[in-house]
Amino acid sequence: MTGQHSDEDTAMRELLRAHAPEPPLLGVDWAALHARTTAAAAPLLRRRTGTWWQLLGSAASRNQRVAAAAACISLLLATGVAMPDRPAPAVAQTEFRTIEEELAFNLPYASVPLLAADASNGDVIDALLLYDREEW
Amino acid sequence: MALPFRVGTDDDDAALIDAQEAMQDGRLVERVVRGDAEAYGELVSRHMQRAFSVAYRVLEHREDAEDVVQNSFVRALEKIDRLDRSRPFRPWLLRIVVNQALNFRRGRGIRTTSPLPETAAATGSLPDRQMENSDLRRRLNDALGMLPEKQRTIVQLADLEGLRSGEIGRIMGLADGTVRWHLHEARKSLRSVLAPIREDI
């Protein structure tokens, strides 16, 4: 910026300051404005200092029915009462047993030879025949 | 806190004072965030006059400017969690004030309670000097009114409120250089209108 510009800017600034209307600072009741402003802000400040139960209480007083309904829904969801039937867990669908385990489960009295390490095919066939008879 | 001794220009001193005030504001803001009403009251006291002054520059109406100040402080409290704590509070607050004042002005149209003194020119009862001032004031007001809103606000903040371009940039959401360019353009426009009656500008 040149010196001439700087001088012109200064002259312009002085001209503006001399002739633009000054804010009427003496005409303002500052105490009243301060009081109005802090009063308007008080609810917002209280919201910041309130404990959670105070906030909950104040919310309930504003809209008790909504709060009560929300609480009921939360309770139902938490206890699972209102939950629809859910499909069995995927792991249950894919669970499988060997023939020996299935036979041992259904025929506990035949389980000893079947689950033994040295169980023969004959033992399994006998158990199967027995299982068939039990089913029929 | 002891201040470091320094030798500098007025601008340096002003910057140091600004930095100290910004630190004090920062501490108050921390307390306000936790809901401290006393700190909020102190913050209002510290910035109320400047906020009013800026609002008045835009609105030229005392009661409207007071309403804007009140609304701006409440709005600031609503948004205080969004204030970047590493930045000074005042430009952030004044940005809210300027926006609220401009919205208010757009909403109401033009209205002032401080009309230019026309009676002098009409009656011819005042000395020449006062008539000249009256004419100058009217031309100046007209010239300011003809500026684009952004430039007018920048001139008001810079030349009338004495804010520096950096702070005006933060208030208006503009780069420092952009503020200086707008200020240059605004002064050029004002000069072209006022030059016929004032050779020194």
PDB file of N, CA and C in Angstrom, chain B residues 20-68:
ATOM      1  N   GLN B  20      -4.483 -11.982  26.028  1.00  0.00           N
ATOM      2  CA  GLN B  20      -4.823 -12.133  27.453  1.00  0.00           C
ATOM      3  C   GLN B  20      -6.330 -12.240  27.636  1.00  0.00           C
ATOM      4  N   GLU B  21      -7.044 -11.374  26.929  1.00  0.00           N
ATOM      5  CA  GLU B  21      -8.505 -11.396  27.062  1.00  0.00           C
ATOM      6  C   GLU B  21      -9.072 -12.699  26.534  1.00  0.00           C
ATOM      7  N   ALA B  22      -8.471 -13.178  25.458  1.00  0.00           N
ATOM      8  CA  ALA B  22      -8.941 -14.450  24.888  1.00  0.00           C
ATOM      9  C   ALA B  22      -8.740 -15.588  25.878  1.00  0.00           C
ATOM     10  N   MET B  23      -7.609 -15.535  26.614  1.00  0.00           N
ATOM     11  CA  MET B  23      -7.359 -16.577  27.619  1.00  0.00           C
ATOM     12  C   MET B  23      -8.387 -16.530  28.740  1.00  0.00           C
ATOM     13  N   GLN B  24      -8.681 -15.296  29.192  1.00  0.00           N
ATOM     14  CA  GLN B  24      -9.693 -15.151  30.256  1.00  0.00           C
ATOM     15  C   GLN B  24     -11.059 -15.636  29.758  1.00  0.00           C
ATOM     16  N   ASP B  25     -11.381 -15.269  28.502  1.00  0.00           N
ATOM     17  CA  ASP B  25     -12.646 -15.745  27.922  1.00  0.00           C
ATOM     18  C   ASP B  25     -12.677 -17.264  27.885  1.00  0.00           C
ATOM     19  N   GLY B  26     -11.532 -17.840  27.510  1.00  0.00           N
ATOM     20  CA  GLY B  26     -11.459 -19.298  27.409  1.00  0.00           C
ATOM     21  C   GLY B  26     -11.781 -19.974  28.737  1.00  0.00           C
ATOM     22  N   ARG B  27     -11.245 -19.400  29.815  1.00  0.00           N
ATOM     23  CA  ARG B  27     -11.525 -19.981  31.146  1.00  0.00           C
ATOM     24  C   ARG B  27     -13.015 -19.856  31.498  1.00  0.00           C
ATOM     25  N   LEU B  28     -13.583 -18.695  31.135  1.00  0.00           N
ATOM     26  CA  LEU B  28     -15.015 -18.506  31.416  1.00  0.00           C
ATOM     27  C   LEU B  28     -15.861 -19.474  30.588  1.00  0.00           C
ATOM     28  N   VAL B  29     -15.460 -19.643  29.332  1.00  0.00           N
ATOM     29  CA  VAL B  29     -16.213 -20.556  28.453  1.00  0.00           C
ATOM     30  C   VAL B  29     -16.211 -21.976  29.028  1.00  0.00           C
ATOM     31  N   GLU B  30     -15.049 -22.399  29.545  1.00  0.00           N
ATOM     32  CA  GLU B  30     -14.964 -23.744  30.150  1.00  0.00           C
ATOM     33  C   GLU B  30     -15.994 -23.889  31.267  1.00  0.00           C
ATOM     34  N   ARG B  31     -16.123 -22.839  32.072  1.00  0.00           N
ATOM     35  CA  ARG B  31     -17.082 -22.891  33.185  1.00  0.00           C
ATOM     36  C   ARG B  31     -18.523 -22.843  32.666  1.00  0.00           C
ATOM     37  N   VAL B  32     -18.751 -22.048  31.630  1.00  0.00           N
ATOM     38  CA  VAL B  32     -20.111 -21.957  31.078  1.00  0.00           C
ATOM     39  C   VAL B  32     -20.546 -23.309  30.515  1.00  0.00           C
ATOM     40  N   VAL B  33     -19.628 -24.003  29.891  1.00  0.00           N
ATOM     41  CA  VAL B  33     -19.949 -25.330  29.333  1.00  0.00           C
ATOM     42  C   VAL B  33     -20.468 -26.255  30.424  1.00  0.00           C
ATOM     43  N   ARG B  34     -19.945 -26.066  31.652  1.00  0.00           N
ATOM     44  CA  ARG B  34     -20.394 -26.910  32.774  1.00  0.00           C
ATOM     45  C   ARG B  34     -21.650 -26.330  33.458  1.00  0.00           C
ATOM     46  N   GLY B  35     -22.186 -25.243  32.877  1.00  0.00           N
ATOM     47  CA  GLY B  35     -23.437 -24.696  33.398  1.00  0.00           C
ATOM     48  C   GLY B  35     -23.264 -23.642  34.475  1.00  0.00           C
ATOM     49  N   ASP B  36     -22.079 -23.026  34.552  1.00  0.00           N
ATOM     50  CA  ASP B  36     -21.808 -22.020  35.582  1.00  0.00           C
ATOM     51  C   ASP B  36     -22.464 -20.685  35.184  1.00  0.00           C
ATOM     52  N   ALA B  37     -23.542 -20.334  35.888  1.00  0.00           N
ATOM     53  CA  ALA B  37     -24.290 -19.125  35.549  1.00  0.00           C
ATOM     54  C   ALA B  37     -23.478 -17.860  35.818  1.00  0.00           C
ATOM     55  N   GLU B  38     -22.651 -17.908  36.855  1.00  0.00           N
ATOM     56  CA  GLU B  38     -21.842 -16.734  37.187  1.00  0.00           C
ATOM     57  C   GLU B  38     -20.843 -16.434  36.061  1.00  0.00           C
ATOM     58  N   ALA B  39     -20.238 -17.485  35.547  1.00  0.00           N
ATOM     59  CA  ALA B  39     -19.282 -17.307  34.445  1.00  0.00           C
ATOM     60  C   ALA B  39     -19.984 -16.775  33.205  1.00  0.00           C
ATOM     61  N   TYR B  40     -21.175 -17.275  32.972  1.00  0.00           N
ATOM     62  CA  TYR B  40     -21.939 -16.785  31.810  1.00  0.00           C
ATOM     63  C   TYR B  40     -22.233 -15.294  31.969  1.00  0.00           C
ATOM     64  N   GLY B  41     -22.642 -14.903  33.182  1.00  0.00           N
ATOM     65  CA  GLY B  41     -22.918 -13.499  33.446  1.00  0.00           C
ATOM     66  C   GLY B  41     -21.687 -12.632  33.213  1.00  0.00           C
ATOM     67  N   GLU B  42     -20.547 -13.147  33.594  1.00  0.00           N
ATOM     68  CA  GLU B  42     -19.303 -12.387  33.404  1.00  0.00           C
ATOM     69  C   GLU B  42     -18.961 -12.258  31.918  1.00  0.00           C
ATOM     70  N   LEU B  43     -19.188 -13.347  31.203  1.00  0.00           N
ATOM     71  CA  LEU B  43     -18.938 -13.321  29.757  1.00  0.00           C
ATOM     72  C   LEU B  43     -19.849 -12.291  29.079  1.00  0.00           C
ATOM     73  N   VAL B  44     -21.089 -12.250  29.505  1.00  0.00           N
ATOM     74  CA  VAL B  44     -22.035 -11.268  28.955  1.00  0.00           C
ATOM     75  C   VAL B  44     -21.550  -9.849  29.274  1.00  0.00           C
ATOM     76  N   SER B  45     -21.144  -9.628  30.530  1.00  0.00           N
ATOM     77  CA  SER B  45     -20.661  -8.293  30.923  1.00  0.00           C
ATOM     78  C   SER B  45     -19.472  -7.859  30.076  1.00  0.00           C
ATOM     79  N   ARG B  46     -18.566  -8.785  29.841  1.00  0.00           N
ATOM     80  CA  ARG B  46     -17.326  -8.444  29.121  1.00  0.00           C
ATOM     81  C   ARG B  46     -17.591  -8.052  27.663  1.00  0.00           C
ATOM     82  N   HIS B  47     -18.613  -8.649  27.047  1.00  0.00           N
ATOM     83  CA  HIS B  47     -18.775  -8.455  25.600  1.00  0.00           C
ATOM     84  C   HIS B  47     -20.061  -7.755  25.190  1.00  0.00           C
ATOM     85  N   MET B  48     -20.865  -7.394  26.179  1.00  0.00           N
ATOM     86  CA  MET B  48     -22.177  -6.828  25.887  1.00  0.00           C
ATOM     87  C   MET B  48     -22.082  -5.515  25.100  1.00  0.00           C
ATOM     88  N   GLN B  49     -21.179  -4.647  25.518  1.00  0.00           N
ATOM     89  CA  GLN B  49     -21.107  -3.329  24.871  1.00  0.00           C
ATOM     90  C   GLN B  49     -20.630  -3.442  23.435  1.00  0.00           C
ATOM     91  N   ARG B  50     -19.595  -4.259  23.236  1.00  0.00           N
ATOM     92  CA  ARG B  50     -19.082  -4.415  21.870  1.00  0.00           C
ATOM     93  C   ARG B  50     -20.144  -5.059  20.984  1.00  0.00           C
ATOM     94  N   ALA B  51     -20.834  -6.053  21.533  1.00  0.00           N
ATOM     95  CA  ALA B  51     -21.890  -6.723  20.761  1.00  0.00           C
ATOM     96  C   ALA B  51     -22.986  -5.727  20.390  1.00  0.00           C
ATOM     97  N   PHE B  52     -23.340  -4.869  21.340  1.00  0.00           N
ATOM     98  CA  PHE B  52     -24.370  -3.867  21.068  1.00  0.00           C
ATOM     99  C   PHE B  52     -23.900  -2.903  19.988  1.00  0.00           C
ATOM    100  N   SER B  53     -22.656  -2.476  20.123  1.00  0.00           N
ATOM    101  CA  SER B  53     -22.098  -1.510  19.184  1.00  0.00           C
ATOM    102  C   SER B  53     -22.127  -2.065  17.749  1.00  0.00           C
ATOM    103  N   VAL B  54     -21.714  -3.321  17.615  1.00  0.00           N
ATOM    104  CA  VAL B  54     -21.697  -3.948  16.286  1.00  0.00           C
ATOM    105  C   VAL B  54     -23.130  -4.102  15.757  1.00  0.00           C
ATOM    106  N   ALA B  55     -24.026  -4.547  16.621  1.00  0.00           N
ATOM    107  CA  ALA B  55     -25.425  -4.708  16.194  1.00  0.00           C
ATOM    108  C   ALA B  55     -26.024  -3.368  15.789  1.00  0.00           C
ATOM    109  N   TYR B  56     -25.660  -2.325  16.541  1.00  0.00           N
ATOM    110  CA  TYR B  56     -26.206  -1.004  16.239  1.00  0.00           C
ATOM    111  C   TYR B  56     -25.696  -0.486  14.889  1.00  0.00           C
ATOM    112  N   ARG B  57     -24.429  -0.779  14.578  1.00  0.00           N
ATOM    113  CA  ARG B  57     -23.877  -0.342  13.285  1.00  0.00           C
ATOM    114  C   ARG B  57     -24.715  -0.912  12.145  1.00  0.00           C
ATOM    115  N   VAL B  58     -25.147  -2.136  12.293  1.00  0.00           N
ATOM    116  CA  VAL B  58     -25.920  -2.779  11.223  1.00  0.00           C
ATOM    117  C   VAL B  58     -27.367  -2.278  11.224  1.00  0.00           C
ATOM    118  N   LEU B  59     -27.935  -2.102  12.414  1.00  0.00           N
ATOM    119  CA  LEU B  59     -29.377  -1.860  12.500  1.00  0.00           C
ATOM    120  C   LEU B  59     -29.752  -0.383  12.663  1.00  0.00           C
ATOM    121  N   GLU B  60     -28.840   0.403  13.253  1.00  0.00           N
ATOM    122  CA  GLU B  60     -29.098   1.819  13.519  1.00  0.00           C
ATOM    123  C   GLU B  60     -30.416   2.005  14.271  1.00  0.00           C
ATOM    124  N   HIS B  61     -30.652   1.137  15.218  1.00  0.00           N
ATOM    125  CA  HIS B  61     -31.884   1.212  16.015  1.00  0.00           C
ATOM    126  C   HIS B  61     -31.581   0.597  17.375  1.00  0.00           C
ATOM    127  N   ARG B  62     -31.722   1.407  18.429  1.00  0.00           N
ATOM    128  CA  ARG B  62     -31.256   0.968  19.746  1.00  0.00           C
ATOM    129  C   ARG B  62     -31.984  -0.269  20.274  1.00  0.00           C
ATOM    130  N   GLU B  63     -33.299  -0.221  20.251  1.00  0.00           N
ATOM    131  CA  GLU B  63     -34.044  -1.349  20.822  1.00  0.00           C
ATOM    132  C   GLU B  63     -33.798  -2.639  20.032  1.00  0.00           C
ATOM    133  N   ASP B  64     -33.767  -2.511  18.707  1.00  0.00           N
ATOM    134  CA  ASP B  64     -33.503  -3.704  17.891  1.00  0.00           C
ATOM    135  C   ASP B  64     -32.111  -4.266  18.199  1.00  0.00           C
ATOM    136  N   ALA B  65     -31.147  -3.358  18.345  1.00  0.00           N
ATOM    137  CA  ALA B  65     -29.781  -3.802  18.645  1.00  0.00           C
ATOM    138  C   ALA B  65     -29.738  -4.506  20.000  1.00  0.00           C
ATOM    139  N   GLU B  66     -30.481  -4.004  20.977  1.00  0.00           N
ATOM    140  CA  GLU B  66     -30.534  -4.667  22.296  1.00  0.00           C
ATOM    141  C   GLU B  66     -31.126  -6.070  22.169  1.00  0.00           C
ATOM    142  N   ASP B  67     -32.200  -6.188  21.380  1.00  0.00           N
ATOM    143  CA  ASP B  67     -32.812  -7.513  21.185  1.00  0.00           C
ATOM    144  C   ASP B  67     -31.827  -8.473  20.530  1.00  0.00           C
ATOM    145  N   VAL B  68     -31.106  -7.950  19.550  1.00  0.00           N
ATOM    146  CA  VAL B  68     -30.134  -8.796  18.854  1.00  0.00           C
ATOM    147  C   VAL B  68     -29.028  -9.250  19.819  1.00  0.00           C
TER     148      VAL B  68
END
